[in-house]
Short mmCIF file of C-alpha atoms in Angstrom, two decimals:
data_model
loop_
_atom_site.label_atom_id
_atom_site.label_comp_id
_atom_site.label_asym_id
_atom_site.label_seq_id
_atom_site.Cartn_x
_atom_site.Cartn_y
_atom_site.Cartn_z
CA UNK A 16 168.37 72.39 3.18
CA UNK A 17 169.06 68.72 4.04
CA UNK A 18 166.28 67.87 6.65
CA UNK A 19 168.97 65.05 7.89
CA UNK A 20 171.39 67.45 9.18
CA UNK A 21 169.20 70.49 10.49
CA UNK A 22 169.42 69.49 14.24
CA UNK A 23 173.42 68.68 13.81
CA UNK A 24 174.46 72.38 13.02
CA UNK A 25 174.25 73.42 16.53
CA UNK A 26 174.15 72.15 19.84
CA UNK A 27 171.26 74.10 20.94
CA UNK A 28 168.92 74.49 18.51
CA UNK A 29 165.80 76.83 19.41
CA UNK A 30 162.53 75.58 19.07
CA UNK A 31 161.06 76.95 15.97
CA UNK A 32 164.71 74.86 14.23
CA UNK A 33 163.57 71.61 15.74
CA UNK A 34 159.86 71.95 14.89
CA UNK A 35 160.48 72.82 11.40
CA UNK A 36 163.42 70.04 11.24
CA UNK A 37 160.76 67.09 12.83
CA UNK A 38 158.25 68.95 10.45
CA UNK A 39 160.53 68.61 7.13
CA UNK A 40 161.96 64.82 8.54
CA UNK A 41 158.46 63.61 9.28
CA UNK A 42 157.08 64.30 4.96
CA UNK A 43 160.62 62.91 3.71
CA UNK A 44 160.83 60.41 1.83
CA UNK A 45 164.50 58.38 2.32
CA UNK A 46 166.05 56.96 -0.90
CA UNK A 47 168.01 54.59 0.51
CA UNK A 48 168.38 52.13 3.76
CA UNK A 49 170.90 54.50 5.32
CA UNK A 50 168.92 57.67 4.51
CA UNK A 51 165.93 55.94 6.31
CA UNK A 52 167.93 54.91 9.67
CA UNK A 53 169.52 58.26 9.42
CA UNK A 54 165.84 59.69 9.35
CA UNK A 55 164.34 57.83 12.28
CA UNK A 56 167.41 59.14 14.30
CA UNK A 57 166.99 62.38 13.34
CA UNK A 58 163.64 62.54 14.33
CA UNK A 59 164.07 60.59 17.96
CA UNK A 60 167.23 63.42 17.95
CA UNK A 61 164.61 66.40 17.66
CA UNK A 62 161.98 64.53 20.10
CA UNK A 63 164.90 64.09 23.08
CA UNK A 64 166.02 68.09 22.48
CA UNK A 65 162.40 69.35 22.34
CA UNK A 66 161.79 67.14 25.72
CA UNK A 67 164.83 69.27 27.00
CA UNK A 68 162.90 72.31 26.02
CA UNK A 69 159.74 71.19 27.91
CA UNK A 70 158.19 70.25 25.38
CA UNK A 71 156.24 66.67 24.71
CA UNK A 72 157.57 65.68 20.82
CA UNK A 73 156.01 62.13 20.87
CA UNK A 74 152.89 64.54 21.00
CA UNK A 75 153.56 66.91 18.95
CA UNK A 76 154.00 64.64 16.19
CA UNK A 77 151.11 62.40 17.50
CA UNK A 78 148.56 65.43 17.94
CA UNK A 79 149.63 68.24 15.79
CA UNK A 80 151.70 67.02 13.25
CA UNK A 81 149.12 63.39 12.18
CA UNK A 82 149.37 64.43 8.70
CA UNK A 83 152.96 65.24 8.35
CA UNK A 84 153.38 61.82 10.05
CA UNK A 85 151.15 59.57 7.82
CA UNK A 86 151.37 61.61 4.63
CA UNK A 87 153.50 58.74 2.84
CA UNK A 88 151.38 56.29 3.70
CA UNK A 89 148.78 58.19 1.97
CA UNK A 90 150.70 59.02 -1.04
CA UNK A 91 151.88 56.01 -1.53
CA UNK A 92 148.12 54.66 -1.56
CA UNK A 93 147.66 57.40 -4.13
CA UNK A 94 150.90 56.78 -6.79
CA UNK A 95 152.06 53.38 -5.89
CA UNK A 96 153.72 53.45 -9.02
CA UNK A 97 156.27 55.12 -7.21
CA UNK A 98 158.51 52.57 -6.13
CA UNK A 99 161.24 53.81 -4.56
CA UNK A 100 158.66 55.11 -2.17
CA UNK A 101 157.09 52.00 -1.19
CA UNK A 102 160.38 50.01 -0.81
CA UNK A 103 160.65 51.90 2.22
CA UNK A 104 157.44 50.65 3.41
CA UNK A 105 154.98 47.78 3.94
CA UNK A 106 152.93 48.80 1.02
CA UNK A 107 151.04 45.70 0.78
CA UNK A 108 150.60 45.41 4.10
CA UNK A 109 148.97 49.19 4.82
CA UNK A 110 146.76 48.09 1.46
CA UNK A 111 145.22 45.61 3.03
CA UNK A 112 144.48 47.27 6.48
CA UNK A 113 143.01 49.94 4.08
CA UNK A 114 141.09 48.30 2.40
CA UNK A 115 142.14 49.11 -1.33
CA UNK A 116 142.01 45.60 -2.66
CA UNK A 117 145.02 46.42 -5.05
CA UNK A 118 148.31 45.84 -5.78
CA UNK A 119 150.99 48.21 -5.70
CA UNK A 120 150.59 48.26 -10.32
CA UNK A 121 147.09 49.08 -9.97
CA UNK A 122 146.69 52.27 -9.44
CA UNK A 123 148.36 54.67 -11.65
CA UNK A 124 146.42 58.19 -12.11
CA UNK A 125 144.32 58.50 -15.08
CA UNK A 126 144.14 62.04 -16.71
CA UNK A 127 147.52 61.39 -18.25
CA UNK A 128 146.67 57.80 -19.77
CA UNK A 129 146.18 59.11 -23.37
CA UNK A 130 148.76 61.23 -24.65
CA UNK A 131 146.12 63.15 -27.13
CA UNK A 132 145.32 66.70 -26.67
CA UNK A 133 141.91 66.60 -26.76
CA UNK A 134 139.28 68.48 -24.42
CA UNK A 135 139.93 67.84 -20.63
CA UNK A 136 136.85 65.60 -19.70
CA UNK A 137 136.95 64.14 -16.20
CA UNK A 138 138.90 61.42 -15.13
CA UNK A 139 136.28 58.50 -13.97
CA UNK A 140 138.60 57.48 -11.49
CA UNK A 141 135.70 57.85 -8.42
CA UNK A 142 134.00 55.05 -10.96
CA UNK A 143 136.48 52.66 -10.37
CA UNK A 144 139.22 53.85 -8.11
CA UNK A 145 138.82 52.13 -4.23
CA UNK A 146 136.20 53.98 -2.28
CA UNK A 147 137.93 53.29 1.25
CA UNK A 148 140.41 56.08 0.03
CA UNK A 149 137.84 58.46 1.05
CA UNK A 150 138.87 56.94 5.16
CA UNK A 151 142.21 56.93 5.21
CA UNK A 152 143.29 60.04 6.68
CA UNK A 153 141.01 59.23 9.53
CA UNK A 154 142.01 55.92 9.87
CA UNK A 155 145.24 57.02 9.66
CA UNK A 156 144.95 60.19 12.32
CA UNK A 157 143.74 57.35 14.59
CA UNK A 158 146.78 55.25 14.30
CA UNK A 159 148.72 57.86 14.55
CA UNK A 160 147.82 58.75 17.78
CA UNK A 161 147.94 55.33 18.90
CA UNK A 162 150.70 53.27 17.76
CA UNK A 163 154.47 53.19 18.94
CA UNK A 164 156.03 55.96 18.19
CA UNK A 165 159.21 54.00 16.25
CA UNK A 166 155.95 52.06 13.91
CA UNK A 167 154.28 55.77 13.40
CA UNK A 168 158.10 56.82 12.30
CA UNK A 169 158.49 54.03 10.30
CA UNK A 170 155.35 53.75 8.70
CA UNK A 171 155.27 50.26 10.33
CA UNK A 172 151.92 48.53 9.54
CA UNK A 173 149.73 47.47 12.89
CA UNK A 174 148.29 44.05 13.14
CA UNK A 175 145.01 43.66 11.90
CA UNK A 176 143.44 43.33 15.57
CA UNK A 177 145.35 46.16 16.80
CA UNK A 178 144.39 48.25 13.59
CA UNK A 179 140.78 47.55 14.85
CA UNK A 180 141.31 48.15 18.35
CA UNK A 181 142.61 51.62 17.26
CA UNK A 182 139.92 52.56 15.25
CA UNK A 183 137.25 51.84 18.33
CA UNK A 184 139.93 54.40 21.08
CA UNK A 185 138.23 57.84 21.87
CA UNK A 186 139.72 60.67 20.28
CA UNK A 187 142.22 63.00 22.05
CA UNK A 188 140.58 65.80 23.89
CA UNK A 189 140.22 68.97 21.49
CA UNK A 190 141.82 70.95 23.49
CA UNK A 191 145.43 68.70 23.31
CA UNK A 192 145.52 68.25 19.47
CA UNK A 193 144.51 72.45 19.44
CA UNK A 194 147.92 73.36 21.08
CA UNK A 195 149.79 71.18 19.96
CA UNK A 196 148.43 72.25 16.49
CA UNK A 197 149.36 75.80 17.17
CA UNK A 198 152.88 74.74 18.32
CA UNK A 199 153.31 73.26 14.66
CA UNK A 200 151.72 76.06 12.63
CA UNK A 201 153.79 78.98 14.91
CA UNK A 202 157.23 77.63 13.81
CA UNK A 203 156.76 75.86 10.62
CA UNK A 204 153.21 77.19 8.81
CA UNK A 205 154.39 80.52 7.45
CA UNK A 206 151.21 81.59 5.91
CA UNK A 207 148.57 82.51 8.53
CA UNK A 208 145.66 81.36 5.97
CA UNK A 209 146.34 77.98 6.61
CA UNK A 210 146.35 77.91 10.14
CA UNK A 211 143.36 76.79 12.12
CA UNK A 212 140.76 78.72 13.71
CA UNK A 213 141.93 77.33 17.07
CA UNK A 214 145.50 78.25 16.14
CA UNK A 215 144.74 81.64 15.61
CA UNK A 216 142.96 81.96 18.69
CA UNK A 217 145.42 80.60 20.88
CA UNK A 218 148.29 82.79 19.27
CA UNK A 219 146.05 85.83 19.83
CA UNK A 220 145.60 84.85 23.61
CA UNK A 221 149.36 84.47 24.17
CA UNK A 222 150.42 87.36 22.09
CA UNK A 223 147.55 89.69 23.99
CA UNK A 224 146.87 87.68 27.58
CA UNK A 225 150.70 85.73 27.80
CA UNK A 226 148.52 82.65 28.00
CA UNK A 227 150.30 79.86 27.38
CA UNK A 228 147.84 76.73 27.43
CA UNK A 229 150.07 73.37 27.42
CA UNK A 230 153.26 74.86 27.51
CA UNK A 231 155.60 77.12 28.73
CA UNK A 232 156.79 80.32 28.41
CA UNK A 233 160.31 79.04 27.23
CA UNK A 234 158.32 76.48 24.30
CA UNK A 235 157.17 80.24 22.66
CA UNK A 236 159.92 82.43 23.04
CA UNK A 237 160.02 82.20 19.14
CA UNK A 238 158.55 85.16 17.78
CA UNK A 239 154.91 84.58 16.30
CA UNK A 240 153.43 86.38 13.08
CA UNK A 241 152.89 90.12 13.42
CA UNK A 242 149.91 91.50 15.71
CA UNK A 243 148.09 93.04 12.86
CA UNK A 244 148.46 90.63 10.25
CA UNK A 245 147.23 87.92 12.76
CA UNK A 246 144.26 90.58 13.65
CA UNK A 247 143.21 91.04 9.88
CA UNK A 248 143.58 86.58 9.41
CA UNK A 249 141.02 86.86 12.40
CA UNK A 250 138.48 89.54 11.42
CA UNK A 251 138.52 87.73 7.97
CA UNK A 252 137.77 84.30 9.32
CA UNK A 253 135.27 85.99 11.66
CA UNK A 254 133.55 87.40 8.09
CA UNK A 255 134.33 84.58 5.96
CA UNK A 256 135.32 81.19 7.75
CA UNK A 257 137.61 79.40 5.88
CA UNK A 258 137.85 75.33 6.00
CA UNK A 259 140.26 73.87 8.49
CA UNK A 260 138.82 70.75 8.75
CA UNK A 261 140.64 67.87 7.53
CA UNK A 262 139.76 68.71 4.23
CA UNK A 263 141.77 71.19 4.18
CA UNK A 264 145.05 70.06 5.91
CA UNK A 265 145.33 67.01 4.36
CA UNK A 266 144.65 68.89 1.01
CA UNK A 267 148.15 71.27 2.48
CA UNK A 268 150.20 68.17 2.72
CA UNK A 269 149.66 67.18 -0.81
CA UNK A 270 150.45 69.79 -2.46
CA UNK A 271 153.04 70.10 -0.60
CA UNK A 272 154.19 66.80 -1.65
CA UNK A 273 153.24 67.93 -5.70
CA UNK A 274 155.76 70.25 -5.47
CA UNK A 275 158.13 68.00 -5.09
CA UNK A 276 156.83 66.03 -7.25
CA UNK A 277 157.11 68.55 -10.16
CA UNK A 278 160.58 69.65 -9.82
CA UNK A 279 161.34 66.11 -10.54
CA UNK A 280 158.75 66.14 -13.84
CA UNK A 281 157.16 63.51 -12.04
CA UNK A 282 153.79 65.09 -13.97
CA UNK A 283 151.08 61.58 -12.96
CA UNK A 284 152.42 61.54 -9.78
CA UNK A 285 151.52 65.17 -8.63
CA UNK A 286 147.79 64.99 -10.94
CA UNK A 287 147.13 61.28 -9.55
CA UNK A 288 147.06 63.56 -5.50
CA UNK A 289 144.60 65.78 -6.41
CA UNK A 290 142.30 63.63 -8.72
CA UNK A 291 142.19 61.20 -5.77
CA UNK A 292 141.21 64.55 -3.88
CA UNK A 293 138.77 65.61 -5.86
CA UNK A 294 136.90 62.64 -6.08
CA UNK A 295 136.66 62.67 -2.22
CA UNK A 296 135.69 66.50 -2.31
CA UNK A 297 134.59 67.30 -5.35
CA UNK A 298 133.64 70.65 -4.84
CA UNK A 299 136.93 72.04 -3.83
CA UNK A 300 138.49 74.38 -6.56
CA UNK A 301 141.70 74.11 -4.92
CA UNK A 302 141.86 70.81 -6.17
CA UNK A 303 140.71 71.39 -9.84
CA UNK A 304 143.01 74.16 -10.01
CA UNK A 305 145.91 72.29 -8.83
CA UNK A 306 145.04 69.79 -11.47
CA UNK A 307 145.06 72.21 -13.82
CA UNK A 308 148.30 73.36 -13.06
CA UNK A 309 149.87 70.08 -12.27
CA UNK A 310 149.31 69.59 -16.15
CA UNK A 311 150.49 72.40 -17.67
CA UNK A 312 153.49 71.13 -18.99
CA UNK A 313 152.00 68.30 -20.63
CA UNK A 314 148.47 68.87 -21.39
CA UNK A 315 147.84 71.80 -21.77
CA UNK A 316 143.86 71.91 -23.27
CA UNK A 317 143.54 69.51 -20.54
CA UNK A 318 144.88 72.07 -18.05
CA UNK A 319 142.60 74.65 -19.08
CA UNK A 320 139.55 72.75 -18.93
CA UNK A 321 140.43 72.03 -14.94
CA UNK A 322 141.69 75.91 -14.52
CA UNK A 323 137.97 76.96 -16.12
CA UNK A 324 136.14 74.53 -13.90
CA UNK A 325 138.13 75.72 -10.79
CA UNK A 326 137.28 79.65 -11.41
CA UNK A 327 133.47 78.72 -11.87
CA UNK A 328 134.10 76.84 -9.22
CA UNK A 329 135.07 79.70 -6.97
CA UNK A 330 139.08 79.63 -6.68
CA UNK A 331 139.80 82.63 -4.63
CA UNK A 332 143.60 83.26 -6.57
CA UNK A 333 142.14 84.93 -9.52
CA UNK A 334 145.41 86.12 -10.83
CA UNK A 335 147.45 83.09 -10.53
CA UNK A 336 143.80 81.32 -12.39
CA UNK A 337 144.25 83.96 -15.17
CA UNK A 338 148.00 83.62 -15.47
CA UNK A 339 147.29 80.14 -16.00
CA UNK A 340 144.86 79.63 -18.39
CA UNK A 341 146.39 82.10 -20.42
CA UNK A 342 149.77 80.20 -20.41
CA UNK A 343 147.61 77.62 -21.79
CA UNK A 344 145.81 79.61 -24.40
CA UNK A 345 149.04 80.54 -25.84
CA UNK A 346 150.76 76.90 -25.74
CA UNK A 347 147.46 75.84 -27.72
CA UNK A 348 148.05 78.99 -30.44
CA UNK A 349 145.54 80.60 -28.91
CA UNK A 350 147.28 83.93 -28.65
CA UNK A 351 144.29 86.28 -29.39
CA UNK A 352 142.43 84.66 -26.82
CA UNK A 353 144.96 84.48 -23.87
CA UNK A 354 145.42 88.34 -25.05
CA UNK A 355 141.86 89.10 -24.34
CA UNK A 356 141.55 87.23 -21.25
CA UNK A 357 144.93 89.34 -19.83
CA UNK A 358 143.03 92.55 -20.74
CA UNK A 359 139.79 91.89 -19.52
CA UNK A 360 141.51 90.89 -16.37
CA UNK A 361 143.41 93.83 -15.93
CA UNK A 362 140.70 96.10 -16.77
CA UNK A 363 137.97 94.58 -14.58
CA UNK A 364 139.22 92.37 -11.59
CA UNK A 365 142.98 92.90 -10.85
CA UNK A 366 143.56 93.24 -7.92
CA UNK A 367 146.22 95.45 -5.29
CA UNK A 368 148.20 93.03 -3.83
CA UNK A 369 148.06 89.29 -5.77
CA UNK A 370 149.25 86.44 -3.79
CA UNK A 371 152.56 84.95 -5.33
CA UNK A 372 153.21 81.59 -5.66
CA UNK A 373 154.86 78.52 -7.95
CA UNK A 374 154.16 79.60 -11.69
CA UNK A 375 155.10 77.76 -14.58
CA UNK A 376 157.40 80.64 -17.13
CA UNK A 377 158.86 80.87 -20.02
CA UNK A 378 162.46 80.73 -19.92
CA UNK A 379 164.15 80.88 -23.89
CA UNK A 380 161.81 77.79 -25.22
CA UNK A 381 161.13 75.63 -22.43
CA UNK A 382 158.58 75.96 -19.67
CA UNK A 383 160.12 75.92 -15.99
CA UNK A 384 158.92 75.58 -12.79
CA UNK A 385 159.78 78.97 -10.54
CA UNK A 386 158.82 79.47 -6.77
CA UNK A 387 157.37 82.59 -5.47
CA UNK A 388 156.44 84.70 -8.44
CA UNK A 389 155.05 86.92 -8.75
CA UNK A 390 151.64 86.45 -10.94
CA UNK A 391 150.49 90.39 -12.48
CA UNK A 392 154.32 90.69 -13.34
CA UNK A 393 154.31 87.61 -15.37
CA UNK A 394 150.88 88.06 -16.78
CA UNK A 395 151.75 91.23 -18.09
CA UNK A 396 154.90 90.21 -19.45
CA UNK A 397 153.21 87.45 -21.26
CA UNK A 398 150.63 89.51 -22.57
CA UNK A 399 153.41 91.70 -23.95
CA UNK A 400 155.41 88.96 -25.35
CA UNK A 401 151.84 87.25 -27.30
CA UNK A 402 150.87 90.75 -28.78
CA UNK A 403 154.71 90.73 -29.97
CA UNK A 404 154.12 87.60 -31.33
CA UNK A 405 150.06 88.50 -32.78
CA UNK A 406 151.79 91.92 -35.03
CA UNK A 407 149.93 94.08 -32.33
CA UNK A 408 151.80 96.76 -31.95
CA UNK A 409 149.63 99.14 -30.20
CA UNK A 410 148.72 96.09 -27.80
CA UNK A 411 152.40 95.52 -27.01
CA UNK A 412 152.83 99.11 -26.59
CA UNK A 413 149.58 98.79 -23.88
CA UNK A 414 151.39 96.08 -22.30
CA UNK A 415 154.90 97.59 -22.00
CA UNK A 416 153.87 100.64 -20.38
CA UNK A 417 151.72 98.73 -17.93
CA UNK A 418 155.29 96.31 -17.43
CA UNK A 419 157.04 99.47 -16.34
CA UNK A 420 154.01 100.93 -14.39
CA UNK A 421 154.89 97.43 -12.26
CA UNK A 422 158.31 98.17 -11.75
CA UNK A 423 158.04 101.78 -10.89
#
């Protein structure tokens, strides 16, 4: 789906279509001069329709959407050895507003700098990597909802006094960059867990009370997630809250942007977002499993070490954990191993209903990257295919009859 053509299929295109468009538009990255004018008129092209809608799309993108708006700035501080990326940008211009001190060469990631397989020790990139890094997505939420609106779609760099003058501006009352927040997450965040608390709240009051905040009725007519799944997303964040903060949607948008990333086997690109991650939050396991799995395909003892450190770490996917180290185990001919961890899984914390996700498999000889798996099916049929491979026959024969338990 070409985010420069979504809003030029129709002439009427609903609102949930022109939030996801703007929210697709606003994290691509244009490959060429034409792509990029073709982008900034898309995006004015979904801001005049939503405005036709009632709805306020300089704001939207300004106070809901910061991340989505900035994110290449922030990647690009991240991998600047990706060039076609900052050719579309003033890279050395945002680098000095940020305060990185570097040039666009001097900051490539570092856990794929020595092609050994050793153990996985930590990067020491927090040693010597810029410690302003650990500002920017403030910094760059301020400008954001600040600047013009054709510099914040252009990634146009502010002048220095203006950059300033930003930074000192009061915030945007909570209750603005809540709704506009919920707009976004209603029509293009599919999964509930990664909405805000605020979000959630707001959907619940319009679902239950037809209280409609900012906008109006028209700006909702979309239908919203299901009653009871949003009720169960609320009870659980009532029991256990989970981090919204900006921790946690700035973490979103980059692995968002990893993804894409590792389609195109662009492997220190998508570890070099979540090392710079870590070292700001070094206690998220999302991060050091998303390491982990960002090198897979190319590391593998390296992989596991981050995978281990993420589950004693707390990372709440268990399954998709265990699927992975054990796709490590057995790269490293450590069949017997990745068996036992598949069994003691399955006999002791598997669990009804396993969140699916982006997996690495095995497809003939070569590792591939597959969306939405799901990860007790492929656990189970790698466990079969490593006893195969071990001469355990009364393992396989285990695994096989669990394989068609699965599909029964």
């Amino acid at each position: 789906m070409d985010p420069l053509n979504l809003v030029q299929q129709d002439t009427s295109p609903s609102v949930r279509r022109l939030v996801l468009s703007l929210d697709k538009l606003l994290i691509s990255i244009p490959q060429t001069i034409v792509d990029a004018q073709k982008r900034v008129a898309a995006i004015q092209r979904c801001v005049r329709l939503l405005a036709a809608l009632g709805i306020d799309g300089e704001s939207l993108v300004r106070y809901g959407m910061p991340q989505r708006a900035t994110l290449a700035i922030y990647v690009a501080a991240i991998t600047p050895q990706r060039k076609a990326l900052l050719t579309r940008m003033n890279f050395d211009g945002w680098r000095s507003l940020l305060g990185l001190g570097v040039t666009s060469d001097d900051l490539p990631g570092t856990l794929l700098t020595d092609e050994g397989e050793g153990e996985g020790e930590e990067s020491s990139a927090g040693e010597t990597g810029p410690a302003p890094l650990f500002y920017v997505p403030a910094r760059l939420n301020k400008w954001a909802a600040n600047a013009p609106f054709s510099d914040l779609i252009q990634w146009t760099p502010p002048a220095v006094d203006d950059w300033e003058r930003m930074a000192l501006e009061q915030a945007p009352a909570v209750d603005v960059t809540d709704a506009y927040t919920w707009l976004w997450q209603r029509n293009a965040v599919n999964e509930l867990d990664r909405w805000t608390t605020a979000s959630l709240h707001l959907e619940y009051r319009w679902q239950n009370l037809q209280q409609v905040g900012l906008f109006s009725e028209a700006a909702l007519a979309g239908d919203g997630p299901s009653p009871e799944l949003l009720n169960g997303v609320i009870a659980q964040r009532a029991v256990e809250p989970g981090d919204t903060s900006e921790m946690d949607s700035t973490f979103w948008a980059l692995q968002d942007t990893a993804v894409e990333y590792l389609t195109h086997n662009k492997f220190a690109e998508a570890v070099a977002l979540f090392e710079f991650h870590h070292k700001r939050y070094p206690n998220d396991a999302r991060a050091m499993n998303n390491m982990g799995f960002c090198l897979m395909a190319v590391s593998p003892s390296k992989a596991l070490h981050w995978l281990e450190k993420a589950t004693k770490y707390g990372y709440p996917e268990v399954t998709i954990n265990t699927f992975n180290q054990c796709c490590c185990l057995e790269r490293l001919n450590r069949g017997a191993e990745a068996l036992d961890k598949a069994e003691a899984y399955w006999q002791r914390e598997r669990v009804a209903h396993a969140a699916r996700g982006y997996l690495w498999v095995l497809t003939g000889a070569e590792w591939r990257l597959a969306a939405d798996r799901d990860p007790v099916h492929e656990l189970a049929t790698l466990a079969l295919r490593v006893a195969r491979d071990l001469g355990r026959d009364d393992r396989a024969a285990r695994w096989r009859e669990r394989l068609e338990g699965l599909a029964a």
